[in-house]
């Protein structure tokens, strides 16, 4: 016997408080699925929704999706007026936020091996991503400094020729 309604509608609302007459709605997300939760992931073995954020003007939704099961989230933007979805904008994304005017996305990116979030980026729609902040993946080793910025440098990023030259200087002095 077929069910009258074979769909589930999941709605998530975030508000500034609990008083419906006084507080403002900040975010709304909706997802329509079947009882096996397979609409979003139609044709895929796994789909996980990660971070999501609507633009302040309500015209776009930035969201991340993992189709691997290993928390490897890919960033997309959906135009809520036309329904058009962008090509993948970034991989290994771990959070997303819009600029106030809705023209720029800010997001964090994780290392492909350690899965540790280490980059903060911003990207104008249709433009290239630019790094806003990069955290070093390890602690700098004593004695190594970046020549350009006079900051500690991670030993993993120091070329072998610099290491051997430093050893030679110590041994020959």
PDB file of C-alpha atoms in Angstrom:
ATOM      1  CA  UNK A   1       0.000   0.000   0.000  1.00  0.00           C
ATOM      2  CA  UNK A   2       1.592   3.343  -1.030  1.00  0.00           C
ATOM      3  CA  UNK A   3       2.045   6.019   1.578  1.00  0.00           C
ATOM      4  CA  UNK A   4       0.131   9.257   1.250  1.00  0.00           C
ATOM      5  CA  UNK A   5       3.316  11.288   1.687  1.00  0.00           C
ATOM      6  CA  UNK A   6       6.551   9.500   0.900  1.00  0.00           C
ATOM      7  CA  UNK A   7       8.775  12.477   1.677  1.00  0.00           C
ATOM      8  CA  UNK A   8      10.274  14.002   4.770  1.00  0.00           C
ATOM      9  CA  UNK A   9      11.027  17.703   4.981  1.00  0.00           C
ATOM     10  CA  UNK A  10      13.836  18.591   7.380  1.00  0.00           C
ATOM     11  CA  UNK A  11      13.896  22.216   8.491  1.00  0.00           C
ATOM     12  CA  UNK A  12      16.592  23.771  10.649  1.00  0.00           C
ATOM     13  CA  UNK A  13      16.098  27.331  11.900  1.00  0.00           C
ATOM     14  CA  UNK A  14      18.534  29.441  13.858  1.00  0.00           C
ATOM     15  CA  UNK A  15      17.249  32.528  15.656  1.00  0.00           C
ATOM     16  CA  UNK A  16      18.716  35.228  17.864  1.00  0.00           C
ATOM     17  CA  UNK A  17      16.457  34.028  20.701  1.00  0.00           C
ATOM     18  CA  UNK A  18      13.309  32.079  21.476  1.00  0.00           C
ATOM     19  CA  UNK A  19      10.685  34.845  21.322  1.00  0.00           C
ATOM     20  CA  UNK A  20       9.099  34.592  17.852  1.00  0.00           C
ATOM     21  CA  UNK A  21       7.645  38.107  18.066  1.00  0.00           C
ATOM     22  CA  UNK A  22      10.858  39.844  19.157  1.00  0.00           C
ATOM     23  CA  UNK A  23      13.798  37.788  17.869  1.00  0.00           C
ATOM     24  CA  UNK A  24      15.111  37.519  14.319  1.00  0.00           C
ATOM     25  CA  UNK A  25      15.598  34.499  12.118  1.00  0.00           C
ATOM     26  CA  UNK A  26      19.299  34.131  11.242  1.00  0.00           C
ATOM     27  CA  UNK A  27      19.467  30.977   9.104  1.00  0.00           C
ATOM     28  CA  UNK A  28      17.009  28.530   7.588  1.00  0.00           C
ATOM     29  CA  UNK A  29      17.938  25.286   5.934  1.00  0.00           C
ATOM     30  CA  UNK A  30      15.580  22.761   4.424  1.00  0.00           C
ATOM     31  CA  UNK A  31      16.201  19.333   2.999  1.00  0.00           C
ATOM     32  CA  UNK A  32      13.646  17.090   1.334  1.00  0.00           C
ATOM     33  CA  UNK A  33      14.331  13.361   1.478  1.00  0.00           C
ATOM     34  CA  UNK A  34      12.568  10.047   1.163  1.00  0.00           C
ATOM     35  CA  UNK A  35      12.284   7.817   4.235  1.00  0.00           C
ATOM     36  CA  UNK A  36      15.723   6.392   3.489  1.00  0.00           C
ATOM     37  CA  UNK A  37      17.172   9.939   3.294  1.00  0.00           C
ATOM     38  CA  UNK A  38      18.184   9.486  -0.361  1.00  0.00           C
ATOM     39  CA  UNK A  39      17.098  12.581  -2.271  1.00  0.00           C
ATOM     40  CA  UNK A  40      20.233  14.612  -1.709  1.00  0.00           C
ATOM     41  CA  UNK A  41      22.361  11.573  -2.372  1.00  0.00           C
ATOM     42  CA  UNK A  42      20.450  10.075  -5.270  1.00  0.00           C
ATOM     43  CA  UNK A  43      22.773   7.675  -7.103  1.00  0.00           C
ATOM     44  CA  UNK A  44      25.533   7.865  -4.478  1.00  0.00           C
ATOM     45  CA  UNK A  45      26.452   5.445  -1.726  1.00  0.00           C
ATOM     46  CA  UNK A  46      27.058   8.275   0.748  1.00  0.00           C
ATOM     47  CA  UNK A  47      26.323  11.981   1.016  1.00  0.00           C
ATOM     48  CA  UNK A  48      26.961  14.131   4.055  1.00  0.00           C
ATOM     49  CA  UNK A  49      26.031  17.789   4.397  1.00  0.00           C
ATOM     50  CA  UNK A  50      28.736  19.793   6.136  1.00  0.00           C
ATOM     51  CA  UNK A  51      28.804  23.558   6.603  1.00  0.00           C
ATOM     52  CA  UNK A  52      26.159  25.778   5.052  1.00  0.00           C
ATOM     53  CA  UNK A  53      25.319  29.477   5.130  1.00  0.00           C
ATOM     54  CA  UNK A  54      22.756  31.590   3.275  1.00  0.00           C
ATOM     55  CA  UNK A  55      23.896  35.028   2.107  1.00  0.00           C
ATOM     56  CA  UNK A  56      22.489  37.963   4.093  1.00  0.00           C
ATOM     57  CA  UNK A  57      20.294  38.982   1.156  1.00  0.00           C
ATOM     58  CA  UNK A  58      18.880  35.460   0.898  1.00  0.00           C
ATOM     59  CA  UNK A  59      19.870  35.082  -2.767  1.00  0.00           C
ATOM     60  CA  UNK A  60      22.563  32.407  -2.399  1.00  0.00           C
ATOM     61  CA  UNK A  61      23.360  29.390  -0.283  1.00  0.00           C
ATOM     62  CA  UNK A  62      26.938  28.222   0.254  1.00  0.00           C
ATOM     63  CA  UNK A  63      27.204  24.610   1.356  1.00  0.00           C
ATOM     64  CA  UNK A  64      29.658  21.735   1.546  1.00  0.00           C
ATOM     65  CA  UNK A  65      29.006  18.096   0.677  1.00  0.00           C
ATOM     66  CA  UNK A  66      31.029  14.964   1.357  1.00  0.00           C
ATOM     67  CA  UNK A  67      30.395  12.052  -1.016  1.00  0.00           C
ATOM     68  CA  UNK A  68      33.272   9.879   0.239  1.00  0.00           C
ATOM     69  CA  UNK A  69      32.379   9.227   3.872  1.00  0.00           C
ATOM     70  CA  UNK A  70      35.773  10.570   4.954  1.00  0.00           C
ATOM     71  CA  UNK A  71      34.684  14.153   5.765  1.00  0.00           C
ATOM     72  CA  UNK A  72      36.177  15.465   2.506  1.00  0.00           C
ATOM     73  CA  UNK A  73      33.794  18.358   1.989  1.00  0.00           C
ATOM     74  CA  UNK A  74      33.513  20.176  -1.346  1.00  0.00           C
ATOM     75  CA  UNK A  75      32.182  23.748  -1.483  1.00  0.00           C
ATOM     76  CA  UNK A  76      29.299  24.761  -3.779  1.00  0.00           C
ATOM     77  CA  UNK A  77      27.104  27.837  -4.104  1.00  0.00           C
ATOM     78  CA  UNK A  78      23.470  27.651  -5.123  1.00  0.00           C
ATOM     79  CA  UNK A  79      21.642  30.652  -6.576  1.00  0.00           C
ATOM     80  CA  UNK A  80      18.327  30.462  -4.732  1.00  0.00           C
ATOM     81  CA  UNK A  81      16.522  32.571  -7.350  1.00  0.00           C
ATOM     82  CA  UNK A  82      17.458  30.480 -10.388  1.00  0.00           C
ATOM     83  CA  UNK A  83      18.302  27.148  -8.741  1.00  0.00           C
ATOM     84  CA  UNK A  84      21.690  27.064 -10.504  1.00  0.00           C
ATOM     85  CA  UNK A  85      24.499  25.328  -8.607  1.00  0.00           C
ATOM     86  CA  UNK A  86      28.122  26.338  -9.107  1.00  0.00           C
ATOM     87  CA  UNK A  87      30.919  24.016 -10.102  1.00  0.00           C
ATOM     88  CA  UNK A  88      32.964  22.865  -7.095  1.00  0.00           C
ATOM     89  CA  UNK A  89      34.691  25.969  -5.694  1.00  0.00           C
ATOM     90  CA  UNK A  90      37.092  24.353  -3.208  1.00  0.00           C
ATOM     91  CA  UNK A  91      37.897  20.989  -1.641  1.00  0.00           C
ATOM     92  CA  UNK A  92      38.528  19.963   1.981  1.00  0.00           C
ATOM     93  CA  UNK A  93      36.404  22.871   3.245  1.00  0.00           C
ATOM     94  CA  UNK A  94      35.716  23.061   6.975  1.00  0.00           C
ATOM     95  CA  UNK A  95      33.397  26.034   7.449  1.00  0.00           C
ATOM     96  CA  UNK A  96      31.921  28.826   5.362  1.00  0.00           C
ATOM     97  CA  UNK A  97      30.599  32.375   5.835  1.00  0.00           C
ATOM     98  CA  UNK A  98      29.450  35.192   3.554  1.00  0.00           C
ATOM     99  CA  UNK A  99      30.600  38.799   3.501  1.00  0.00           C
ATOM    100  CA  UNK A 100      27.851  41.243   4.445  1.00  0.00           C
ATOM    101  CA  UNK A 101      27.255  42.265   0.821  1.00  0.00           C
ATOM    102  CA  UNK A 102      27.051  38.623  -0.354  1.00  0.00           C
ATOM    103  CA  UNK A 103      29.802  38.981  -2.949  1.00  0.00           C
ATOM    104  CA  UNK A 104      32.580  37.124  -1.114  1.00  0.00           C
ATOM    105  CA  UNK A 105      32.842  33.783   0.655  1.00  0.00           C
ATOM    106  CA  UNK A 106      35.183  33.102   3.537  1.00  0.00           C
ATOM    107  CA  UNK A 107      36.046  29.500   4.268  1.00  0.00           C
ATOM    108  CA  UNK A 108      38.563  27.298   6.043  1.00  0.00           C
ATOM    109  CA  UNK A 109      40.477  24.484   4.383  1.00  0.00           C
ATOM    110  CA  UNK A 110      42.070  21.404   5.936  1.00  0.00           C
ATOM    111  CA  UNK A 111      45.299  19.577   5.193  1.00  0.00           C
ATOM    112  CA  UNK A 112      44.768  16.559   2.918  1.00  0.00           C
ATOM    113  CA  UNK A 113      46.841  14.240   5.136  1.00  0.00           C
ATOM    114  CA  UNK A 114      46.337  15.389   8.730  1.00  0.00           C
ATOM    115  CA  UNK A 115      42.768  16.718   8.188  1.00  0.00           C
ATOM    116  CA  UNK A 116      43.803  19.642  10.387  1.00  0.00           C
ATOM    117  CA  UNK A 117      42.308  22.997   9.415  1.00  0.00           C
ATOM    118  CA  UNK A 118      45.153  25.363   8.599  1.00  0.00           C
ATOM    119  CA  UNK A 119      44.024  27.830   5.905  1.00  0.00           C
ATOM    120  CA  UNK A 120      41.521  30.680   5.960  1.00  0.00           C
ATOM    121  CA  UNK A 121      40.578  31.913   2.494  1.00  0.00           C
ATOM    122  CA  UNK A 122      38.291  34.445   0.878  1.00  0.00           C
ATOM    123  CA  UNK A 123      36.918  34.242  -2.619  1.00  0.00           C
ATOM    124  CA  UNK A 124      34.805  36.676  -4.601  1.00  0.00           C
ATOM    125  CA  UNK A 125      32.164  34.882  -6.629  1.00  0.00           C
ATOM    126  CA  UNK A 126      33.663  34.203 -10.027  1.00  0.00           C
ATOM    127  CA  UNK A 127      37.153  35.041  -8.761  1.00  0.00           C
ATOM    128  CA  UNK A 128      40.153  33.214  -7.374  1.00  0.00           C
ATOM    129  CA  UNK A 129      40.608  32.281  -3.729  1.00  0.00           C
ATOM    130  CA  UNK A 130      43.157  34.238  -1.747  1.00  0.00           C
ATOM    131  CA  UNK A 131      44.759  33.095   1.483  1.00  0.00           C
ATOM    132  CA  UNK A 132      43.878  35.305   4.442  1.00  0.00           C
ATOM    133  CA  UNK A 133      45.682  33.253   7.073  1.00  0.00           C
ATOM    134  CA  UNK A 134      47.870  30.140   7.015  1.00  0.00           C
ATOM    135  CA  UNK A 135      48.805  28.264  10.136  1.00  0.00           C
ATOM    136  CA  UNK A 136      52.001  26.228  10.000  1.00  0.00           C
ATOM    137  CA  UNK A 137      51.343  22.457  10.061  1.00  0.00           C
ATOM    138  CA  UNK A 138      54.110  21.845  12.589  1.00  0.00           C
ATOM    139  CA  UNK A 139      56.220  23.739  15.089  1.00  0.00           C
ATOM    140  CA  UNK A 140      59.267  25.513  13.641  1.00  0.00           C
ATOM    141  CA  UNK A 141      62.598  23.977  14.428  1.00  0.00           C
ATOM    142  CA  UNK A 142      65.007  26.082  16.441  1.00  0.00           C
ATOM    143  CA  UNK A 143      67.405  28.083  14.296  1.00  0.00           C
ATOM    144  CA  UNK A 144      65.475  28.171  11.024  1.00  0.00           C
ATOM    145  CA  UNK A 145      63.938  31.462   9.962  1.00  0.00           C
ATOM    146  CA  UNK A 146      62.156  32.573   6.835  1.00  0.00           C
ATOM    147  CA  UNK A 147      64.489  34.981   5.013  1.00  0.00           C
ATOM    148  CA  UNK A 148      61.590  36.967   3.577  1.00  0.00           C
ATOM    149  CA  UNK A 149      59.555  37.604   6.739  1.00  0.00           C
ATOM    150  CA  UNK A 150      62.031  36.838   9.559  1.00  0.00           C
ATOM    151  CA  UNK A 151      59.587  34.312  11.004  1.00  0.00           C
ATOM    152  CA  UNK A 152      60.207  30.759  12.192  1.00  0.00           C
ATOM    153  CA  UNK A 153      60.027  28.312   9.300  1.00  0.00           C
ATOM    154  CA  UNK A 154      58.751  24.741   9.399  1.00  0.00           C
ATOM    155  CA  UNK A 155      61.587  22.259   8.817  1.00  0.00           C
ATOM    156  CA  UNK A 156      59.333  20.318   6.433  1.00  0.00           C
ATOM    157  CA  UNK A 157      59.383  23.304   4.073  1.00  0.00           C
ATOM    158  CA  UNK A 158      63.125  23.908   4.164  1.00  0.00           C
ATOM    159  CA  UNK A 159      64.832  22.644   0.970  1.00  0.00           C
ATOM    160  CA  UNK A 160      67.401  19.881   1.461  1.00  0.00           C
ATOM    161  CA  UNK A 161      70.124  22.106  -0.042  1.00  0.00           C
ATOM    162  CA  UNK A 162      69.614  24.656   2.759  1.00  0.00           C
ATOM    163  CA  UNK A 163      69.823  21.942   5.401  1.00  0.00           C
ATOM    164  CA  UNK A 164      73.034  20.470   3.970  1.00  0.00           C
ATOM    165  CA  UNK A 165      74.531  23.974   3.599  1.00  0.00           C
ATOM    166  CA  UNK A 166      73.745  24.686   7.258  1.00  0.00           C
ATOM    167  CA  UNK A 167      75.378  21.394   8.302  1.00  0.00           C
ATOM    168  CA  UNK A 168      78.441  22.229   6.216  1.00  0.00           C
ATOM    169  CA  UNK A 169      78.714  25.665   7.871  1.00  0.00           C
ATOM    170  CA  UNK A 170      78.625  24.081  11.334  1.00  0.00           C
ATOM    171  CA  UNK A 171      81.150  21.355  10.439  1.00  0.00           C
ATOM    172  CA  UNK A 172      83.563  23.751   8.695  1.00  0.00           C
ATOM    173  CA  UNK A 173      83.529  26.470  11.351  1.00  0.00           C
TER     174      UNK A 173
END
